[in-house]
């Protein structure tokens, strides 16, 4: 990569990504409202919300919590930058894990029953989706011969035809990361109108804004990983990602929250099972 | 020169141990321990600078080892019989006696009747290479630090127990002698010598576990003994079969004989010995029982050195079974242990048991790497061996210090400890982070292990991978839960006050945490100087350290940029963020809070109700009782299949 490409990638990841993430959240709220027969807020509403949060006074319970909110944001941004620089996909996923861990620790650092519950459940969510993401990275490797994201772009043919079995597992991952029903066990989304929101209970004002911002980056990262399944060409991948996003919204609106053990069962025996099946297929047929 | 440094590495600790046994004065004993430690640390660095060599001591030593081996077996037999006399017939003494007899009879048959000479001579006896030097560095440096720590720990321990007559001379006799036995074990090339040192470590393990002589300690000691004797019996069969099929007992020649199909059975027996020593499923219960021992024992024997002897042996003989069914079986077995122990650790409330499960799991991961058996996997295995030894030794020492401050090892009692004992809690947190977060050494090894398993051209690789990634995610859960307990505090703006600094406690842990972090940051030069030559012994190294990144064959871990980000993300905010007292609010408890800084709220009838929080242990679904019913038989079946595969092949 030339210097200009690196700078461009950096700008894309750091500056453009939150706008995409925020817009997606706006679309999410609008579409969800329409599905529920409501009018819904304007698409730019998430930006208004976050700006308002940033203008509020800092209220907190301890310092650790504040530090960890920053760590969460910075680490998630790092994953996206690494992704844009076309680095090792497995490394990106592992660093994403570090970021999520910061969010969990932030909520566990307060002796508040709701925050503690949320933190522990967020851990279980991590337990449910991280193995799937790692195995999908391995599946991509088996097809392209390297873990570098750059190689996927150089590969020349789309991956989805050989990875379609693993695709539903990626959808499960997306639902868990976006905390959508039926896997919204650590905190619920806006559509469910909860005041005490698990892992976020003890965050407020600017720091809640930071966490929301980090979440935007997180969504963009997950969708970028999904879009890898259809490169070269930017648009097919983007369309695939948007389609996946839309499917998640529909699933969110037609299901109810389930228990953590059910989530583990679905993601391990269902999701992980599918990816393993895909891997075995790749080994036998080479694609 | 070569003979001298080997003699100092092996015989000197034995001598120092015997002197300890006679030293009643605690100051003199402490001086001797510190002196021995300094000698051993200097010696291990000398080994590193000297590099590979081999050496054969005069032939009289062969006879001495032969005799001592039977003395040791006779002592084990005595332990079994004495236990039989005191409690009557029990599974533990039946197994002890049976296994000693099995081993003794076959060893005697082999040495005096089947072997062409008595004693059988092997050329060379000692074979020092980079892998054994790495082990020597771990034993001498980490082991010595633990022994020094033990001086204060044991004094506090005996004071707490109110012991009239001190048992420390015997304790340090075994601890220091053990260091010599481990050095002998890693350098020995003759299987007979290796087997002897192997049994000496078993003896030290048994004696140190039962040190407190409570009924639980005695029971755990005997369990550790008989389970390790299974491995000892495996060793004897390996010796017999290896000599029968290759006509040699030299480990180096066995490794070079790669491709001889008949060789697989002795190798499988050696693996069995290694699995018992490393407490892999289904032999894990001895290591969990061993947690009754004083903490320095857990740190030295049960996390950083003795249990590593097993994985060291597997890594050492891995080139001999590369590409065979045994290799896949070993990978599967290690992966199964890694996953199951990580899941079982979630339900544990006692800190030392969590550490024990995590130790077994990480050793399983190293065994998995040895089974995957590609250069990248072996690199991952050796790197993990080093980083795990440092971090886990450190964590045991930390738990020991915490225990001597709050007199509890229960994780729930450690709630909010970061504001009560900030120094040791911060070190413990750093230690846990070095075990689980990218880009620390343990995680870089895990990353390399995943990439290597993914690249393995075997139909079993997806299954092994699944075990690896599920185990890895479960690992995150149990560590983070524990970290969460440390951090969980009642809202307050007050700054924590430092506890008093004790040099003999805190300097060893500080040195260990600095090396865990330092070696992770400087992983590129560390890899090039230390790990790469060890991999290069039998494999072609594939990892390079260009730009100070960690380049595998198929991926790249940009370690130092991520360290920079982590520093930026954790250290900078914690220095910059200030908090004014008026910004602090109490936590939400779904009721009116009593006062800002107390964990109480008003519930029904305006009564003050104390807030109680705790961690998730999910002991119903993930408890030992529930899961071991499935895990132990499955592990046993995998082991049986492994042997069946070898016999069929």
Coordinates of C-alpha atoms in Angstrom, one line a residue, chain B residues 3 17-18 23 36 88 161 179 221 229 253 265 374 415 433 555 581:
Chain B
X3 CA 30.5 -31.3 32.6
X17 CA 18.5 -29.2 49.5
X18 CA 20.3 -31.6 51.9
X23 CA 19.6 -26.0 58.9
X36 CA 21.3 -21.1 45.5
X88 CA -7.2 -50.2 55.0
X161 CA -1.4 -22.2 61.4
X179 CA 15.0 -27.7 40.8
X221 CA -0.7 -36.4 47.8
X229 CA 2.8 -43.6 38.5
X253 CA 18.1 -41.1 17.9
X265 CA 3.8 -47.4 20.2
X374 CA 3.8 -27.8 11.7
X415 CA -14.7 -8.0 45.5
X433 CA -4.5 -9.4 31.2
X555 CA -0.7 -14.1 8.5
X581 CA -16.2 14.5 44.1

